[in-house]
CSV table of C-alpha atoms in Angstrom, one decimal:
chain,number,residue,atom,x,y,z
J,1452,UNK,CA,-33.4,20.9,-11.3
J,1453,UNK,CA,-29.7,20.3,-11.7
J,1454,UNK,CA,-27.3,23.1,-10.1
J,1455,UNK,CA,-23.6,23.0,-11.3
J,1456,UNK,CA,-20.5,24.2,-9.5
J,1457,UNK,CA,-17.1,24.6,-10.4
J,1458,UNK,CA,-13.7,24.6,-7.8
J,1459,UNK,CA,-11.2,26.7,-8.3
J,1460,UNK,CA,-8.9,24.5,-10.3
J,1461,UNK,CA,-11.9,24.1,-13.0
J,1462,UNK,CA,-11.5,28.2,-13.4
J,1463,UNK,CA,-7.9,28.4,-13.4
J,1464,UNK,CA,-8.1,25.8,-16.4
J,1465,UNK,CA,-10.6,27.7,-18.0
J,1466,UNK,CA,-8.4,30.4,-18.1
J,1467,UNK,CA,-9.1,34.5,-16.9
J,1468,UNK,CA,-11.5,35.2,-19.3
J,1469,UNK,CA,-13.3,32.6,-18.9
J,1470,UNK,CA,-16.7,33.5,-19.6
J,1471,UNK,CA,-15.2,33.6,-23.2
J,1472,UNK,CA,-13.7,29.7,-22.9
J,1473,UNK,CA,-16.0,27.5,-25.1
J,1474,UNK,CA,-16.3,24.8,-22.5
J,1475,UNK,CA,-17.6,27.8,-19.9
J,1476,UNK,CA,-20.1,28.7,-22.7
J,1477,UNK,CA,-21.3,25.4,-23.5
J,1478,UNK,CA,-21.9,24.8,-20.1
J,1479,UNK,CA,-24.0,27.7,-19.5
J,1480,UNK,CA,-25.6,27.7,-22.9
J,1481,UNK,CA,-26.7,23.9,-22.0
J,1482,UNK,CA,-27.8,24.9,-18.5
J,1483,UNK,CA,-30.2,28.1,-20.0
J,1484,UNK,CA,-31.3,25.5,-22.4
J,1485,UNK,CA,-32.6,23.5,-20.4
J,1486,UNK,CA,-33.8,25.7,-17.7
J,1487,UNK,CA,-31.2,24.3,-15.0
J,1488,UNK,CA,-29.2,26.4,-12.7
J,1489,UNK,CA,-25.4,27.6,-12.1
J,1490,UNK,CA,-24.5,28.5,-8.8
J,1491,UNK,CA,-20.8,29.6,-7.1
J,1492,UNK,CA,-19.3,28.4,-4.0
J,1493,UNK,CA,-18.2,31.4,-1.6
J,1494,UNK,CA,-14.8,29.5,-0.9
J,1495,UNK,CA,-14.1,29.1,-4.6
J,1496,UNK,CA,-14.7,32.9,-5.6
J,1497,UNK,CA,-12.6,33.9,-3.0
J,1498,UNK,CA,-9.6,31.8,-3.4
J,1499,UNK,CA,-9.5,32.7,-7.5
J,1500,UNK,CA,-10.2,36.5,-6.7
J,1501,UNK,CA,-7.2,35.9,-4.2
J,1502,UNK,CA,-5.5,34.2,-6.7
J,1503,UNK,CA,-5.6,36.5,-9.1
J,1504,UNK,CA,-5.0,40.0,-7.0
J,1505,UNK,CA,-2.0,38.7,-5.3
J,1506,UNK,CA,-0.5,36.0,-7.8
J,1507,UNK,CA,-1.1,37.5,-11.5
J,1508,UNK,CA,-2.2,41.6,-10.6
J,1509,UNK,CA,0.2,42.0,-7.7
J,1510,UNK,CA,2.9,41.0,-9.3
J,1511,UNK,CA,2.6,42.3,-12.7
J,1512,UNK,CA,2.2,46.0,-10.9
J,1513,UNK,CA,5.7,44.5,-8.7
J,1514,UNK,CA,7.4,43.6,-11.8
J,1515,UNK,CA,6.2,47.0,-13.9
J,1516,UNK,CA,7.2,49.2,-10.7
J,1517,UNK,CA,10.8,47.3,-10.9
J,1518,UNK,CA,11.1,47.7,-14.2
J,1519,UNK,CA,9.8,51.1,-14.8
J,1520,UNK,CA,12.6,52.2,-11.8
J,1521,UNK,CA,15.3,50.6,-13.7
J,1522,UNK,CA,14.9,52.1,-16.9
J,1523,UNK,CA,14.2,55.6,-15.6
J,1524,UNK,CA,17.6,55.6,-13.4
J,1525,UNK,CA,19.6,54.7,-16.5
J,1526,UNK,CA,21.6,57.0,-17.6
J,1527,UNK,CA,21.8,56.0,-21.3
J,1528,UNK,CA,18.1,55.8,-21.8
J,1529,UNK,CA,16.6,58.9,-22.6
J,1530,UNK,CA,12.8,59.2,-21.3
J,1531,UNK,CA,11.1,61.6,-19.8
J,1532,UNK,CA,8.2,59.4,-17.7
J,1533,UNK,CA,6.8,56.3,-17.9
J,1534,UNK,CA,3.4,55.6,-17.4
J,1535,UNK,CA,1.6,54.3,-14.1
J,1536,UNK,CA,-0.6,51.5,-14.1
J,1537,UNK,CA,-2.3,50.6,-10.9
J,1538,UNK,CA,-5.2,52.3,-12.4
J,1539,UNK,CA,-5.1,50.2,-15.4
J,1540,UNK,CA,-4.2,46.7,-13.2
J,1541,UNK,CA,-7.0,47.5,-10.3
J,1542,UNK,CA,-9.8,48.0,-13.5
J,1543,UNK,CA,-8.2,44.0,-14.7
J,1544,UNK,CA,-9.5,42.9,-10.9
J,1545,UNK,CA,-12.7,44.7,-11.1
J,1546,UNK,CA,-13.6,43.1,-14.7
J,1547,UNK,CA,-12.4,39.5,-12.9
J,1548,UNK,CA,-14.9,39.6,-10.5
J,1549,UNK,CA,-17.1,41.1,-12.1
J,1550,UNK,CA,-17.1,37.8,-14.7
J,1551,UNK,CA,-18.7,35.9,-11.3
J,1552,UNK,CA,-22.3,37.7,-12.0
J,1553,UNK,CA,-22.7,35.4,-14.6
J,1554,UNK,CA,-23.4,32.7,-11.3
J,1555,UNK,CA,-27.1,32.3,-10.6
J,1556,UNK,CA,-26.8,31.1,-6.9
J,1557,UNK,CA,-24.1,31.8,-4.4
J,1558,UNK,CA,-23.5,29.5,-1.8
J,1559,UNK,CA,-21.4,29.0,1.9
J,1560,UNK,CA,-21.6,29.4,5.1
J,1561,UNK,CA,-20.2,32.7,6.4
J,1562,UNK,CA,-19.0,30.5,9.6
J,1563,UNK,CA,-18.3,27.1,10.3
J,1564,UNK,CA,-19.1,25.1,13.4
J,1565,UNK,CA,-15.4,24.8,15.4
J,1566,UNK,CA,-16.1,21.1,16.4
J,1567,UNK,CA,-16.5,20.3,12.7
J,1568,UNK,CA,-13.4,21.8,11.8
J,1569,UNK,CA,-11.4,20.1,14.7
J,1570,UNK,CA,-12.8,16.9,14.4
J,1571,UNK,CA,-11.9,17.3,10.4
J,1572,UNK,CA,-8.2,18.7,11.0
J,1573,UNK,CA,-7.7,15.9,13.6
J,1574,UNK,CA,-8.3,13.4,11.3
J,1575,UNK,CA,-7.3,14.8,8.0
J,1576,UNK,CA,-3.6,15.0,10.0
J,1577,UNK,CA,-3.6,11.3,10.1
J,1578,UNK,CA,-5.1,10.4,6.7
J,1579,UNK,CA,-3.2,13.1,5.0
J,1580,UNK,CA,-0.6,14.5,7.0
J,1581,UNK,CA,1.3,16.3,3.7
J,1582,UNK,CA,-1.6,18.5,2.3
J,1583,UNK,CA,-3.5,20.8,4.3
J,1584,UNK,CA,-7.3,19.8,2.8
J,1585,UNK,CA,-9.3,22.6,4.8
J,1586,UNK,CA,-10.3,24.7,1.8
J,1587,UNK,CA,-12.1,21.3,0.4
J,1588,UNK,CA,-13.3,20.5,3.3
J,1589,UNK,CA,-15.3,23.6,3.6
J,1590,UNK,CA,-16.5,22.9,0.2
J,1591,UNK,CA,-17.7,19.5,0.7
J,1592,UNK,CA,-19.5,20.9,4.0
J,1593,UNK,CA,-21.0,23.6,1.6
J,1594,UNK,CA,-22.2,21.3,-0.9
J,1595,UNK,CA,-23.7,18.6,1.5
J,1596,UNK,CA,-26.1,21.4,3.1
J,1597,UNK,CA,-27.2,22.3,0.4
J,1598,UNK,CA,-27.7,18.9,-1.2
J,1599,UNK,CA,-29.4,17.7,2.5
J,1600,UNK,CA,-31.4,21.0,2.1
J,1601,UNK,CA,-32.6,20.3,-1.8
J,1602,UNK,CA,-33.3,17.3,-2.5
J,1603,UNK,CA,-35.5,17.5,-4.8
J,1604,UNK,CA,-31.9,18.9,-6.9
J,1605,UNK,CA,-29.1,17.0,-8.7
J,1606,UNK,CA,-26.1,19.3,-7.1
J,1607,UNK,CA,-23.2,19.0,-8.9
J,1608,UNK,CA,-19.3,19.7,-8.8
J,1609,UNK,CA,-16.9,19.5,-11.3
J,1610,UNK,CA,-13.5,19.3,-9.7
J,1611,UNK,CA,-10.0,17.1,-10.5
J,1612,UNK,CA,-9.5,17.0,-7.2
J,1613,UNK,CA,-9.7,13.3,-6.1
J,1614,UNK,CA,-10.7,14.6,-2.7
J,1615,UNK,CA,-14.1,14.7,-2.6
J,1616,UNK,CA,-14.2,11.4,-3.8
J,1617,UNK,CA,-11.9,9.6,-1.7
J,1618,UNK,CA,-11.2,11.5,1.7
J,1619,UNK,CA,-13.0,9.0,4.4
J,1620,UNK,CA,-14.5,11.4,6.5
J,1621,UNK,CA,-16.1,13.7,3.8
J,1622,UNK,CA,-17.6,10.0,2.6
J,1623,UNK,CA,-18.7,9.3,5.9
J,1624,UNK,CA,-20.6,12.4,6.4
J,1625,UNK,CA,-22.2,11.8,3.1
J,1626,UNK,CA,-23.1,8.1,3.8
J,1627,UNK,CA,-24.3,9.4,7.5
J,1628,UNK,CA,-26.5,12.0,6.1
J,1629,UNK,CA,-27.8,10.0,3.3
J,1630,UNK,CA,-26.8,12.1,0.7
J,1631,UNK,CA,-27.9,11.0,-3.0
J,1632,UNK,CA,-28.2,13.8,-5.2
J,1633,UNK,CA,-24.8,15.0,-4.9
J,1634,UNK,CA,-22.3,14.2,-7.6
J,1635,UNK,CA,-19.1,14.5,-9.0
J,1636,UNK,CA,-17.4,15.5,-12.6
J,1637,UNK,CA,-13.7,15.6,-13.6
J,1638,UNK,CA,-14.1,17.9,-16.0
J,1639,UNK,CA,-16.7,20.1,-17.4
J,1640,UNK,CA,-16.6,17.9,-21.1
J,1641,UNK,CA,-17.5,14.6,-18.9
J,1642,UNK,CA,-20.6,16.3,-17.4
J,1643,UNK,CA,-22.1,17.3,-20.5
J,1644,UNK,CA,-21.5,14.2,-21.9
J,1645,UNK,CA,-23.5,12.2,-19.0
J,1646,UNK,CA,-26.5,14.8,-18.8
J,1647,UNK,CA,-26.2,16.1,-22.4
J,1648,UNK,CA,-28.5,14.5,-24.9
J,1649,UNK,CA,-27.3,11.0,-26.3
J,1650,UNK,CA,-27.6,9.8,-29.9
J,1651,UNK,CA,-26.7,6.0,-30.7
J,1652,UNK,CA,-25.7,7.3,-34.3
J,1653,UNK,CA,-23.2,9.4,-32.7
J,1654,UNK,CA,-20.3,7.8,-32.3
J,1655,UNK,CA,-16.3,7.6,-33.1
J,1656,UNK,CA,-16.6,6.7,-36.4
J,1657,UNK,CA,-19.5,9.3,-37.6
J,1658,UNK,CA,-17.2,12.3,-35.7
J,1659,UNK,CA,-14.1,11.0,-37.5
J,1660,UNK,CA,-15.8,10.7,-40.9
J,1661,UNK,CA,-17.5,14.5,-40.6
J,1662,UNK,CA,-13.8,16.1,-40.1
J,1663,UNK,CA,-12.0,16.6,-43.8
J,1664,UNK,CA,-8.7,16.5,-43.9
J,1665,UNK,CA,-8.6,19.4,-46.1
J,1666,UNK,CA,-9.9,21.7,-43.5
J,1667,UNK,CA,-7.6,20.6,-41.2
J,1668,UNK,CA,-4.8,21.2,-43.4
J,1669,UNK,CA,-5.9,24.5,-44.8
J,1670,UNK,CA,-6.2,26.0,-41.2
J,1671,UNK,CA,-2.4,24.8,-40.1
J,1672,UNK,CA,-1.2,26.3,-43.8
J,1673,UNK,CA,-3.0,29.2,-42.3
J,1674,UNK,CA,-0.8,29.6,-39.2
J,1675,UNK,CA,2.3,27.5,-39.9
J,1676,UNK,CA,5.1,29.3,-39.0
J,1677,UNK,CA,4.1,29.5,-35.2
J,1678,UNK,CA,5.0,24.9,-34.8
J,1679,UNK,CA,9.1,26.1,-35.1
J,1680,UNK,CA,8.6,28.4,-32.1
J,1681,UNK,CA,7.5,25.5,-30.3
J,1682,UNK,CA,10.4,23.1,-31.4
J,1683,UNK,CA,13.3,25.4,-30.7
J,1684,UNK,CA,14.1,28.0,-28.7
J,1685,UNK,CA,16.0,29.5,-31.1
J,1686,UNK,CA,12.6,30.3,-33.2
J,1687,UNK,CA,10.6,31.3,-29.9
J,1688,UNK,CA,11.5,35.0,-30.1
J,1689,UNK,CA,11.9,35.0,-34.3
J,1690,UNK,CA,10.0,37.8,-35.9
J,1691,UNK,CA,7.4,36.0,-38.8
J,1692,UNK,CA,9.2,36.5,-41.8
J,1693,UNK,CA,12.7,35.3,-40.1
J,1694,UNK,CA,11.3,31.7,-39.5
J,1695,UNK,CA,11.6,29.0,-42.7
J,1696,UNK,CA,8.9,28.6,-45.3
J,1697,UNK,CA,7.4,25.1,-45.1
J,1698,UNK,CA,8.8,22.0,-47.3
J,1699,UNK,CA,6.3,19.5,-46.1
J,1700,UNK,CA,3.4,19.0,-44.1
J,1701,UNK,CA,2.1,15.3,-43.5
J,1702,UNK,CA,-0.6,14.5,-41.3
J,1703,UNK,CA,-0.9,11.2,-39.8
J,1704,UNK,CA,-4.5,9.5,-38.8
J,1705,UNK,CA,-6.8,11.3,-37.1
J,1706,UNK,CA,-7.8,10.4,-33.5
J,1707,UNK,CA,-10.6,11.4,-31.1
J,1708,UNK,CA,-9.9,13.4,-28.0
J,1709,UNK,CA,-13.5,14.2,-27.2
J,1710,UNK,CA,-16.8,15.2,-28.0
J,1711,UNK,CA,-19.9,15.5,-26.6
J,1712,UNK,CA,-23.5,16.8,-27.5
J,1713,UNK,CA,-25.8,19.7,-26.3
J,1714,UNK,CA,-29.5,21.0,-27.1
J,1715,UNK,CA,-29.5,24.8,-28.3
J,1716,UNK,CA,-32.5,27.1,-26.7
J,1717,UNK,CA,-34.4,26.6,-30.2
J,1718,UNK,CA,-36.3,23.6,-29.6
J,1719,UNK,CA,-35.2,20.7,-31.6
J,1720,UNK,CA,-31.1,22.0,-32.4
J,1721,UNK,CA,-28.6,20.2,-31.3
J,1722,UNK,CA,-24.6,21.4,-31.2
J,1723,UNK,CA,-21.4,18.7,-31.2
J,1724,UNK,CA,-18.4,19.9,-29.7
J,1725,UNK,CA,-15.3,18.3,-30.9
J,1726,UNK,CA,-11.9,17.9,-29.7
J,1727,UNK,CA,-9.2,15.7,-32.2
J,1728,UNK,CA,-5.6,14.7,-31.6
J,1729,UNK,CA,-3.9,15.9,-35.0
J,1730,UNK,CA,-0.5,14.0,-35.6
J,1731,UNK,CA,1.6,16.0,-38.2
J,1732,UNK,CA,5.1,16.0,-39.1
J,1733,UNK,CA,6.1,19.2,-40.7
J,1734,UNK,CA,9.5,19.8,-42.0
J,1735,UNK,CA,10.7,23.2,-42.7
J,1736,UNK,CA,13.3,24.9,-45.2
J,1737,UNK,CA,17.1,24.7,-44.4
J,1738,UNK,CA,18.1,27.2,-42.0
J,1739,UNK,CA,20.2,30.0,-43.7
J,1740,UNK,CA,21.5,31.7,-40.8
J,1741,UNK,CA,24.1,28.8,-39.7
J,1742,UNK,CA,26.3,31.2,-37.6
J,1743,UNK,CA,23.5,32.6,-35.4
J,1744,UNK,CA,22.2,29.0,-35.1
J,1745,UNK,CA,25.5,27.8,-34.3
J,1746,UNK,CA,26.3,30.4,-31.6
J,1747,UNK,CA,22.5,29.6,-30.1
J,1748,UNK,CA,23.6,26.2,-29.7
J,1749,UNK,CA,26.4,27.0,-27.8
J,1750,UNK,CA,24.6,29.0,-25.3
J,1751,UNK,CA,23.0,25.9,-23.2
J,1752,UNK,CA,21.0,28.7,-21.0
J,1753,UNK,CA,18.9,29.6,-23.8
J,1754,UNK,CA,18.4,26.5,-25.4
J,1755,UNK,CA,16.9,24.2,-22.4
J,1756,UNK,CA,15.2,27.4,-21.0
J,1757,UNK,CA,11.9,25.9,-21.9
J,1758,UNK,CA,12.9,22.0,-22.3
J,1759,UNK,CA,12.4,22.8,-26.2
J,1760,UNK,CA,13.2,19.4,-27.9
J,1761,UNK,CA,15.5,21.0,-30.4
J,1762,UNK,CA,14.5,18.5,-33.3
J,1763,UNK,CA,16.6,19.8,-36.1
J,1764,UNK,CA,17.3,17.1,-38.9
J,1765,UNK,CA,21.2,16.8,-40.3
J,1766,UNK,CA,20.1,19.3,-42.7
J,1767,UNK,CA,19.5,21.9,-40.3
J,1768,UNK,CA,16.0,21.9,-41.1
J,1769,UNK,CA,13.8,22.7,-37.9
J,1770,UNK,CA,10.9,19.4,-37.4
J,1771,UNK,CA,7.6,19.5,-35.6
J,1772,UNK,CA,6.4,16.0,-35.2
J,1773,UNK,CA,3.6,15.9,-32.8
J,1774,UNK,CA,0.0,15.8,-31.7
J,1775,UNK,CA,-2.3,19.0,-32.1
J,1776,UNK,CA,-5.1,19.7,-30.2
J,1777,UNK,CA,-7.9,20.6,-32.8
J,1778,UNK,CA,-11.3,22.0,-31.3
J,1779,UNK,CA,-14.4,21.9,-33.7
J,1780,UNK,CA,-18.3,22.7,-33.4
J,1781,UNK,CA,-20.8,21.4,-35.8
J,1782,UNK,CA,-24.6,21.0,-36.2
J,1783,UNK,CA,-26.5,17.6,-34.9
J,1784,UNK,CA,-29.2,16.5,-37.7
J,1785,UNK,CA,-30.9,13.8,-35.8
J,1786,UNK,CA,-33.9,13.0,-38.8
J,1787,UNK,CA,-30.3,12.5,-41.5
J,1788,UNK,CA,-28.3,10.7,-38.6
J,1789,UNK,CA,-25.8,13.0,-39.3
J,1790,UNK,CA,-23.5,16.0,-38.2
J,1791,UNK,CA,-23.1,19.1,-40.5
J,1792,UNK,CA,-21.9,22.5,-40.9
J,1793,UNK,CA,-18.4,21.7,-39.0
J,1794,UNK,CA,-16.4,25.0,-38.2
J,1795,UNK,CA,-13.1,25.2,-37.0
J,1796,UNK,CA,-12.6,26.7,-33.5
J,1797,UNK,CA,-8.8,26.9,-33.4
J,1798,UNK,CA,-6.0,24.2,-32.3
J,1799,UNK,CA,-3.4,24.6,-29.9
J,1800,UNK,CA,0.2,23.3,-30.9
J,1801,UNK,CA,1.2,22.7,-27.3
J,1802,UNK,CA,-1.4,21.3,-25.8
J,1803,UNK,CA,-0.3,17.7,-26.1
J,1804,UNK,CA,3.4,18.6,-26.0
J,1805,UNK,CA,2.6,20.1,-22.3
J,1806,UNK,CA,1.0,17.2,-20.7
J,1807,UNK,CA,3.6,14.9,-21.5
J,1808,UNK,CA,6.1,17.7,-19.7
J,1809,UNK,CA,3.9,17.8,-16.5
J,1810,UNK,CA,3.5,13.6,-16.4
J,1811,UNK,CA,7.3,13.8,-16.7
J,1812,UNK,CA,7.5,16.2,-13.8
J,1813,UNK,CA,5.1,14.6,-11.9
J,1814,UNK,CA,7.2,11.3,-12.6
J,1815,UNK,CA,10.4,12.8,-11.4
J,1816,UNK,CA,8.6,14.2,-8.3
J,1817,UNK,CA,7.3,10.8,-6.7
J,1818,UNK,CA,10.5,10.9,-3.9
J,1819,UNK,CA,12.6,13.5,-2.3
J,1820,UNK,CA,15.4,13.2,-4.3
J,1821,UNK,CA,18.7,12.0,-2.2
J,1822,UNK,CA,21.4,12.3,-4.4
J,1823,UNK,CA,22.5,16.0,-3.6
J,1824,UNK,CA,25.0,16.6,-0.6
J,1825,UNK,CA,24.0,18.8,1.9
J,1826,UNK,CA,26.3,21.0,3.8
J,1827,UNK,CA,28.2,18.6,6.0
J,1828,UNK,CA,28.9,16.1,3.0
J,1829,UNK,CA,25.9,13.8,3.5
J,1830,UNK,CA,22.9,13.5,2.0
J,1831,UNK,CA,19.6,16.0,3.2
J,1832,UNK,CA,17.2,15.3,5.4
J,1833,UNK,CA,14.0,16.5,4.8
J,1834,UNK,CA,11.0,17.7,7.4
J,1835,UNK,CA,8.1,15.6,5.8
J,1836,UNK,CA,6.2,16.4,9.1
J,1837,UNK,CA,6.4,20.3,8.3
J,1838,UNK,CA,5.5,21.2,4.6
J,1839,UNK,CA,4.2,24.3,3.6
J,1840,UNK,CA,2.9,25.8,0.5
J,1841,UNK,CA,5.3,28.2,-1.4
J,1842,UNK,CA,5.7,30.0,-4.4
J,1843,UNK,CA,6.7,27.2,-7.0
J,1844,UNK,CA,9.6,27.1,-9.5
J,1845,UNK,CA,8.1,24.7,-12.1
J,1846,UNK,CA,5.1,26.9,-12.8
J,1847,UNK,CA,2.5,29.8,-11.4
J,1848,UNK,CA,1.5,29.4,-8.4
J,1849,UNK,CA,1.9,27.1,-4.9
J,1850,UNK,CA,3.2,24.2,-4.6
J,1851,UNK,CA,4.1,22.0,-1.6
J,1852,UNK,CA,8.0,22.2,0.2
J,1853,UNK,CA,9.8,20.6,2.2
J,1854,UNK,CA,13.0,21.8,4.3
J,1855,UNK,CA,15.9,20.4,5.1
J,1856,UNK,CA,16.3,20.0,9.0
J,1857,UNK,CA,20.1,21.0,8.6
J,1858,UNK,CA,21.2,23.3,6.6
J,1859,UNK,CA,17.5,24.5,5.8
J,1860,UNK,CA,17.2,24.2,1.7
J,1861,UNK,CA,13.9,23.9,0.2
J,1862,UNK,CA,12.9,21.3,-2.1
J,1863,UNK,CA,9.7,22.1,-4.5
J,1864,UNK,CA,7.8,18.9,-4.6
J,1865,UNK,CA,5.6,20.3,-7.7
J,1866,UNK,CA,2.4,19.6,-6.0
J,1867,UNK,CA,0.7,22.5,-6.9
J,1868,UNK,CA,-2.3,23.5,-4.7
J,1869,UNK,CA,-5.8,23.2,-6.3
């Protein structure tokens, strides 16, 4: 039997709802298929339920209560009573965990020995001084029990976290123990793809060829007034009919993200997912409204809020040129060597445009910048000895901080916690 678990950062990608994410459903669809099991780590439930009570329902009741006090104490704003919704928010939390039920198997330790932790932390502090790795090592500690206690099981995690994978010690203990049926996944797609079923007639050039361009094109025509909002910040807030009509769509070759196969519960069914890089240029109709264009441009707050790229030609025509994530599912026919029935899922114009913004930010990050002054005229110096975790400005969530030993300023690495 093979038992899959996911860490936290796997669920936070999947989204809230992520029983309704089509990787989540593939996954469990492939494990009921073929009789396997899904299990839940203790430490991971509890960090994402504490995620999401005190970073995404805690504050939306803060920022409501804020919000809802402002408005009622103006003077010009006639309203009797707004509504309260800490009902409404606590009934959010209650449907977020209960999404967990879906897990087959829970596992962790309700305690941990204290000479494990020390010997762990003692060593951790001089592998990895910067990043407090507790939480993963309690998962790795989790996991090997269980593994050392089945098997007879293939235990798996899917995780982006190079951690379990790299830290020494937790490699040690595996080694030690003689752990072998414990593995390791980057992402959900990359398990299925090693213990889904394989088909030499499956391959880049089959996916490519069962993917008409017509489709593709029919379902941007469908939706193609949302790529400006993307491009500009002037269009983000624009209601439907105030954006441009099209002039021109081209869409550039085709590439493969990903795909991967899985066996429906009726015996001898098979289901491709599919995942394409969509290049399209699509140029838009001449902006009519040149003195409300002209005064956004002016107003430098509003157009880099978002590091939009702006891309307007010299005709003030608004440009999306860019890859779009496309997601499509289609039938396997292994006796015609050949997929069928493809249906469009749905694609995702910033999918692409996003990771290039994080690698940026990433790229940005690798030092502690020394160019700003600090108080006395020279240059910070920051505590690398003492970072902490704290609520980041390039995104929800943690990320790792350092502070100045002198005048005390805090400097957001962007390393978000996992």
């Amino acid at each position: 039997m093979t038992i899959v678990f996911l860490d936290s950062n796997i669920y936070r990608q999947l989204g809230q709802r992520f029983l309704e994410n089509q990787d989540f459903k593939r996954l469990k669809d492939f494990l009921d298929s073929t009789y396997n099991d899904f299990g839940v780590l203790n430490v991971v439930q509890k960090e994402i339920l504490d995620f999401y009570k005190k970073d995404i329902y805690n504050k939306l009741l803060r920022d409501y209560t804020n919000l809802k006090s402002q408005i009622e104490k103006n003077p010009l704003i006639q309203i009797e009573k707004l509504q309260d919704v800490e009902k409404e928010i606590d009934e959010g939390y209650k449907l977020a965990e209960k999404q967990f039920d879906v897990h087959k198997l829970r596992i962790g330790a309700e305690s941990y020995s204290s000479d494990e932790l020390l010997e762990f932390l003692l060593l951790n502090k001089r592998v990895n001084g910067r990043k407090d790795n507790t939480r993963d090592f309690l998962i790795a500690k989790d996991l090997i029990d269980f593994a050392n206690g089945n098997k007879e099981s293939q235990i798996i995690l899917i995780s982006d976290d190079d951690f379990f994978t790299t830290h020494k010690h937790v490699q040690e203990i595996i080694e030690k123990k003689k752990i072998e049926n414990l593995h390791f996944f980057k992402s959900i797609s990359d398990f299925l793809k090693e213990f889904g079923p394989k088909f030499d007639f499956v391959n880049d050039e089959l996916v490519l060829k069962s993917i008409k361009i017509d489709l593709i094109r029919d379902e941007l025509l469908k939706d193609i007034k949302c790529f400006p909002g993307y491009v500009s910040g002037f269009y983000s807030d624009k209601e439907y009919e105030d954006i441009p009509e099209i002039e021109n769509l081209e869409i550039k070759d085709l590439e493969i993200h990903d795909y991967y196969v899985t066996k429906n519960i009726s015996p001898d069914t098979y289901t491709i997912q599919i995942s394409l890089a969509v290049p399209i240029v699509a140029t838009y109709e001449q902006e009519t409204k040149i003195e409300e264009l002209e005064k956004f441009r002016k107003n430098p707050v509003y157009k880099y809020r978002d590091n939009y790229p702006e891309s307007f030609d010299n005709q003030n025509r608004i440009v999306f040129d860019h890859k779009v994530l496309f997601l499509f599912e289609g039938v396997v026919n292994t006796k015609s060597e050949t997929i069928e029935n493809i249906n469009f899922i749905d694609f995702f114009p910033d999918h692409f445009i996003w990771q290039e913004e994080m690698k940026k930010i990433k790229e940005q990050r690798k030092s502690i910048p020394t160019s700003q002054l600090c108080v006395d005229g020279n240059e910070h110096i920051f505590d690398e000895n003492m970072g902490f975790y704290h609520i980041s400005k390039f995104g929800p969530g943690l990320s790792w901080h350092y502070r100045c030993k002198k005048c005390g300023m805090i400097y957001d690495t962007g390393d978000f916690f996992d």
